[in-house]
Short mmCIF file of C-alpha atoms and ligand atoms in Angstrom, two decimals:
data_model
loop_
_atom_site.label_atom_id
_atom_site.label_comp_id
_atom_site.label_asym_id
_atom_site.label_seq_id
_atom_site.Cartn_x
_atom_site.Cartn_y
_atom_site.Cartn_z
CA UNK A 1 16.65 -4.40 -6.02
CA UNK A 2 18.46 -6.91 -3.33
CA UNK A 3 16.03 -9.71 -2.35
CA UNK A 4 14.52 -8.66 0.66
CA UNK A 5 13.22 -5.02 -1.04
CA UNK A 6 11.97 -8.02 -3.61
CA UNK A 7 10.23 -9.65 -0.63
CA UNK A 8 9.01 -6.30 0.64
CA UNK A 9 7.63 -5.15 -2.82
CA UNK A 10 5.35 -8.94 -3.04
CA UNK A 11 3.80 -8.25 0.75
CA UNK A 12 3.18 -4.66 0.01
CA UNK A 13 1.56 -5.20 -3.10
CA UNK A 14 -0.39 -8.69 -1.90
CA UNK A 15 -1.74 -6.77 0.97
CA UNK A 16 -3.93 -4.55 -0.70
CA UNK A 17 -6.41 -8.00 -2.21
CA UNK A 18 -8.15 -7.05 1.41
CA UNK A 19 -8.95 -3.32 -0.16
CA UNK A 20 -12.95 -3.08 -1.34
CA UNK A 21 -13.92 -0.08 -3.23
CA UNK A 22 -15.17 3.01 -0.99
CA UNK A 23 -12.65 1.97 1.58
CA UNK A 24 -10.61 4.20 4.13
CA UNK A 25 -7.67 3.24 4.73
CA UNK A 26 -5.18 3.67 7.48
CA UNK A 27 -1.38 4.62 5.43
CA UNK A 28 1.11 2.85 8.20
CA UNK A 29 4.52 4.00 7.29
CA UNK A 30 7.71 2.41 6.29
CA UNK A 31 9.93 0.84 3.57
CA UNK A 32 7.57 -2.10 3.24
CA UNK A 33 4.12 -0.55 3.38
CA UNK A 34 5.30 2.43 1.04
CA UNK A 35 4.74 -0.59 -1.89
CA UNK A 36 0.99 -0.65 -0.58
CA UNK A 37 0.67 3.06 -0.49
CA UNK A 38 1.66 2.98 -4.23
CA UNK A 39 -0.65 -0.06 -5.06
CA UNK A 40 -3.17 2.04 -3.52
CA UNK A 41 -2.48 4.51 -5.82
CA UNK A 42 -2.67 2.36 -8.47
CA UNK A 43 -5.82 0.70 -7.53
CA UNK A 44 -7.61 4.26 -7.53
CA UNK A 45 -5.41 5.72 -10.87
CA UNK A 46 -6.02 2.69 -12.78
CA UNK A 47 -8.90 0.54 -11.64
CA UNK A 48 -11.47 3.80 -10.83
CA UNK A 49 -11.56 2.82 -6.61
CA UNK A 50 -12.98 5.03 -4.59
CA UNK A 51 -10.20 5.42 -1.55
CA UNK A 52 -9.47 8.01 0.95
CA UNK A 53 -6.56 7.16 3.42
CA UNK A 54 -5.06 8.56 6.59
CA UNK A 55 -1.21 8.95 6.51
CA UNK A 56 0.24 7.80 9.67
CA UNK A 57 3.39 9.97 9.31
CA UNK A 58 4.98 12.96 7.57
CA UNK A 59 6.61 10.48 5.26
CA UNK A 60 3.61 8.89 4.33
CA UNK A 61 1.64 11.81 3.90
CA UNK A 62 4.29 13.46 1.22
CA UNK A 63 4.44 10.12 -0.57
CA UNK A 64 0.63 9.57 -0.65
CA UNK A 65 0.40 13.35 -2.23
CA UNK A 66 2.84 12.78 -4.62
CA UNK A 67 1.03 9.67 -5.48
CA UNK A 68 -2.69 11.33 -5.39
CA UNK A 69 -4.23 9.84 -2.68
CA UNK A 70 -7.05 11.64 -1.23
CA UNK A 71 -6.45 12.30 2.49
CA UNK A 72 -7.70 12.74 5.43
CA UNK A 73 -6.64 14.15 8.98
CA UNK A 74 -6.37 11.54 11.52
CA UNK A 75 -8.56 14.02 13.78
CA UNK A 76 -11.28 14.36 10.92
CA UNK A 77 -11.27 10.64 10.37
CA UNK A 78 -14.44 8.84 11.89
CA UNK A 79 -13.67 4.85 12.01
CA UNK A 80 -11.16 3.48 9.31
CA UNK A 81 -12.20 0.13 7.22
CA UNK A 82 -8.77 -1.21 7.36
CA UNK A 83 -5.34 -0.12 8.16
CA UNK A 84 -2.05 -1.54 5.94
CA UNK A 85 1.19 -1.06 8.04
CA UNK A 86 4.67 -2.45 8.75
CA UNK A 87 6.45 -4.43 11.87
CA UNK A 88 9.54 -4.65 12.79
CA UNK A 89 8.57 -8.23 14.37
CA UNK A 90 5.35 -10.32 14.91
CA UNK A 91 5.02 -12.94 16.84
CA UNK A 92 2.32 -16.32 16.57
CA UNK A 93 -0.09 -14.21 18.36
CA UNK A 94 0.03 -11.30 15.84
CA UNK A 95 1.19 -9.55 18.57
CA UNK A 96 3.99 -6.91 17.15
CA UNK A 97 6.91 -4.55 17.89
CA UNK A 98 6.73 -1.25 15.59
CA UNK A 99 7.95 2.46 15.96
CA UNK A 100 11.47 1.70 14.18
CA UNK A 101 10.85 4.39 11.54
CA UNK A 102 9.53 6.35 15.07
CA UNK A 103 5.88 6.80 13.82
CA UNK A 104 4.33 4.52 16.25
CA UNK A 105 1.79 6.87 17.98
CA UNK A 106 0.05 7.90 15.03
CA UNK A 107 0.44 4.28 14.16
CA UNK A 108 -1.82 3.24 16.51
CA UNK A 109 -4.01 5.61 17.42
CA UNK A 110 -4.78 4.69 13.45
CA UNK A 111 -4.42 1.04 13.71
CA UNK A 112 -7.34 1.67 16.57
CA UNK A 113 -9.52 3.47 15.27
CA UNK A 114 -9.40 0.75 12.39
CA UNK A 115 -11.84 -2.16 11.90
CA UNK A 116 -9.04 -4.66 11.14
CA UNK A 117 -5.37 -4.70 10.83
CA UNK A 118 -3.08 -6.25 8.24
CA UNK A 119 0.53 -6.29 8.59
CA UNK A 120 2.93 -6.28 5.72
CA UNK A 121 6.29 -8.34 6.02
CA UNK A 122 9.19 -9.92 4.70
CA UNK A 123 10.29 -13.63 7.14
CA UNK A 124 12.97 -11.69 9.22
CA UNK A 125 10.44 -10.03 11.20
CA UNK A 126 8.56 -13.02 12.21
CA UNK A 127 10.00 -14.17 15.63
CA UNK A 128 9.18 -16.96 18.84
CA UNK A 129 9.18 -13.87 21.59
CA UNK A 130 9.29 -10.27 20.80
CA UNK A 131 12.20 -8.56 21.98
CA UNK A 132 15.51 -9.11 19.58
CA UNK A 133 14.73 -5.75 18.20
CA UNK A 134 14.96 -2.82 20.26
CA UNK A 135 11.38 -1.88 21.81
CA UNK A 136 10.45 2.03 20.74
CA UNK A 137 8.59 3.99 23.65
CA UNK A 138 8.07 7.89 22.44
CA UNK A 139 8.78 9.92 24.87
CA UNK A 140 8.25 13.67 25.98
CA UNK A 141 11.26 15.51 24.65
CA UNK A 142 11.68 17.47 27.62
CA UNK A 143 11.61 14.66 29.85
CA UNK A 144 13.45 11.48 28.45
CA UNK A 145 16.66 11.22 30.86
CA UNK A 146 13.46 11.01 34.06
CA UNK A 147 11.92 8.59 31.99
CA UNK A 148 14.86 6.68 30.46
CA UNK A 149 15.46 6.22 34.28
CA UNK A 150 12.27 4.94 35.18
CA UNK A 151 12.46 2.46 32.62
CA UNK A 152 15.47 1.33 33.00
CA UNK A 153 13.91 -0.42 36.48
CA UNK A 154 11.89 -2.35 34.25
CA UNK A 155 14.43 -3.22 31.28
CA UNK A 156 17.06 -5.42 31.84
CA UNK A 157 19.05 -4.27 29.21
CA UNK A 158 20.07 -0.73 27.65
CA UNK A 159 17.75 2.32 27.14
CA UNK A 160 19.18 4.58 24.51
CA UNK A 161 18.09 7.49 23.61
CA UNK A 162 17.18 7.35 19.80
CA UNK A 163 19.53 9.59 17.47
CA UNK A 164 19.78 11.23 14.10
CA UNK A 165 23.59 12.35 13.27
CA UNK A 166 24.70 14.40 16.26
CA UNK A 167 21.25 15.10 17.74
CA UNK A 168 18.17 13.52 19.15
CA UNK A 169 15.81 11.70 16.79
CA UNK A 170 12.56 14.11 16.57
CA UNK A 171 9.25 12.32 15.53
CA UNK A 172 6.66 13.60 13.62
CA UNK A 173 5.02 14.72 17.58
CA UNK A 174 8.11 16.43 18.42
CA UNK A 175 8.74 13.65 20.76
CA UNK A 176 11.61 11.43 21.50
CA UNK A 177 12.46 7.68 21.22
CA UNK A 178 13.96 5.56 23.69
CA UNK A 179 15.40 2.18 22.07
CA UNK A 180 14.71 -0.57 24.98
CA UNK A 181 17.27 -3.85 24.80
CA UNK A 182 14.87 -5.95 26.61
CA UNK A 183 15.97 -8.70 24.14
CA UNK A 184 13.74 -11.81 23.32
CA UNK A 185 12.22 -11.64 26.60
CA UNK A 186 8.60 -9.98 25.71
CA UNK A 187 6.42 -13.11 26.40
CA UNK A 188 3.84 -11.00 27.73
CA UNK A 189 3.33 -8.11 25.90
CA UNK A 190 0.34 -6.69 27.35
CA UNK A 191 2.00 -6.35 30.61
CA UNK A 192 4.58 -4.86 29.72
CA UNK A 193 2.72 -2.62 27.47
CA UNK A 194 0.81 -1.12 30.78
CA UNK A 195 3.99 -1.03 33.14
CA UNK A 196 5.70 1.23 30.39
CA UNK A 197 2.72 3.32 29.52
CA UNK A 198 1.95 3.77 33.09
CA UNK A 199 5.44 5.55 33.26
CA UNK A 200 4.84 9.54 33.99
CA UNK A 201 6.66 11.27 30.44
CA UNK A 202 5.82 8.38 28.03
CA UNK A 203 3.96 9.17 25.17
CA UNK A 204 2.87 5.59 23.66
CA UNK A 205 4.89 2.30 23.83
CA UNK A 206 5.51 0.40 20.23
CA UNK A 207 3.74 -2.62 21.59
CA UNK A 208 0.89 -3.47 19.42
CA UNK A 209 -1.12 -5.85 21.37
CA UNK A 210 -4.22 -8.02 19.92
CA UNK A 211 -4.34 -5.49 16.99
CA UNK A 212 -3.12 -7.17 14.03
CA UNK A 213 -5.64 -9.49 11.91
CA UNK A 214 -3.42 -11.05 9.78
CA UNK A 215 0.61 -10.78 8.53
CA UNK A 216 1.35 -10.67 4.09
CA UNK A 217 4.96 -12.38 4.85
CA UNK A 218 6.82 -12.56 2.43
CA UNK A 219 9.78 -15.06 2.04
CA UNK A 220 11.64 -16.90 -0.54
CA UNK A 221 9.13 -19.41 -0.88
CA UNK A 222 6.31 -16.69 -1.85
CA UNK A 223 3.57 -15.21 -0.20
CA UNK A 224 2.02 -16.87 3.10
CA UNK A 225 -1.31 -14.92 4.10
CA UNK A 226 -1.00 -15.60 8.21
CA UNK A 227 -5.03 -14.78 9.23
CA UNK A 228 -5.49 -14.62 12.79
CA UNK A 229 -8.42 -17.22 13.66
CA UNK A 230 -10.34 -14.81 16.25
CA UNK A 231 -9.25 -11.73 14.13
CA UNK A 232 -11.78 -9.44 12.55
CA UNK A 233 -10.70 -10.82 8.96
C1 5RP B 301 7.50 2.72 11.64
C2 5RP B 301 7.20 1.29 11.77
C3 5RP B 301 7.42 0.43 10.57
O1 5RP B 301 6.22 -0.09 10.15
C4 5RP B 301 8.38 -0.64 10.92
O2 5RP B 301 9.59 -0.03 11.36
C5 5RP B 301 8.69 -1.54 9.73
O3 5RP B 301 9.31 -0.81 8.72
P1 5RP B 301 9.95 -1.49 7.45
O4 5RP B 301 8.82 -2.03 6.62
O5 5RP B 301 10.71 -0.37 6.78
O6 5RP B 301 10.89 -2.58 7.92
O7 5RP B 301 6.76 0.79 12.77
O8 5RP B 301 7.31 3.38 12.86
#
């Protein structure tokens, strides 16, 4: 394991301390949070918890199966006690950029329906201003060149559409991705948030805005629990 999965494996697994027995849990998806999802596992193999969790994407859904997670349709799922997901950056508001592994709708519309939020990270996500890394907006697949258009009077930089060997990127909605260079220019997310969602032919913008209750970064120094002081945890 190189030292960042190392760093990845210590936030994954020191997330889950917030999980109480008879939880529900919102599954976010990617390389970090997939060493929550099998802590999870753990916690209800080993340790007898009652957990039920709502997979966030395709990915996590298979993995949490594998694993024997109980689950539950996002659509079936009333309000969730806590969701455990990745960022590609945070910023000191615990405001974030996600939707690099492309499952940022279902990643919020499961981070919302959540009572609180915790983010799981390694120190190269945490940034000043949001922006260095690319901002994901999905998009309707049958309309991303009109859209890629109409936000590319908004972003200053390149809007590419998102690809997978020779064709399109599909997410898990049958949607498209548009990667947005706006650079580390986001210093007010919310805004920005609206002006792209407001954009006829976007599907949901991977700005997470006044979501997140608290970051498990991990660096080389250990574990730092960032808790947001007006957050829900
Ligand atoms: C997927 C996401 C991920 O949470 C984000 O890309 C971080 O992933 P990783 O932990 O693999 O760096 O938003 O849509």
């Amino acid at each position: 394991m190189g030292d960042v999965e190392i760093l990845k494996e210590l936030a994954g697994i020191a997330a889950c301390r917030f999980i109480k027995d008879g939880m529900a849990l919102g599954l976010g998806t990617g390389s970090t949070v997939r060493y929550s999802i099998i802590e999870i596992a753990r916690l209800i193999s080993e340790e007898g918890m009652d957990l039920i969790g709502v997979p966030t994407s395709e990915d996590t859904r298979s993995l949490s199966e594998e694993l024997g997670i109980p689950l539950l349709k996002i659509e079936d799922a009333g309000t969730l006690d806590l969701t455990i997901d990745g960022a590609d950056e945070f910023d000191c508001n615990f405001d974030l950029i996600k939707g690099g592994g492309g499952a940022l709708t279902r990643e919020k519309i499961v981070a919302l329906k959540s009572k609180s939020m915790v983010v799981v990270a390694d120190y190269t996500k945490k940034v000043e201003v949001l922006g260095a890394f690319d901002l994901p907006v999905e998009v309707d697949s049958d309309l991303w060149e009109a859209v890629r258009e109409d936000i590319s009077r908004i972003c200053p930089g390149q809007v590419n559409l998102r690809m997978k060997g020779s064709k399109p990127f599909e997410t898990d909605n049958q949607g498209f991705i548009l990667d947005c260079r706006f650079g580390p220019t986001i210093s007010d997310p919310k805004s920005l948030e609206i002006a792209i969602s407001d954009t006829p032919g976007v599907i949901e913008v991977g700005l997470f805005v006044g979501i997140c209750d608290a970051v498990i970064m991990a660096s080389n120094d250990g574990i730092e629990e960032l808790i947001k002081s007006e957050g829900r945890i």
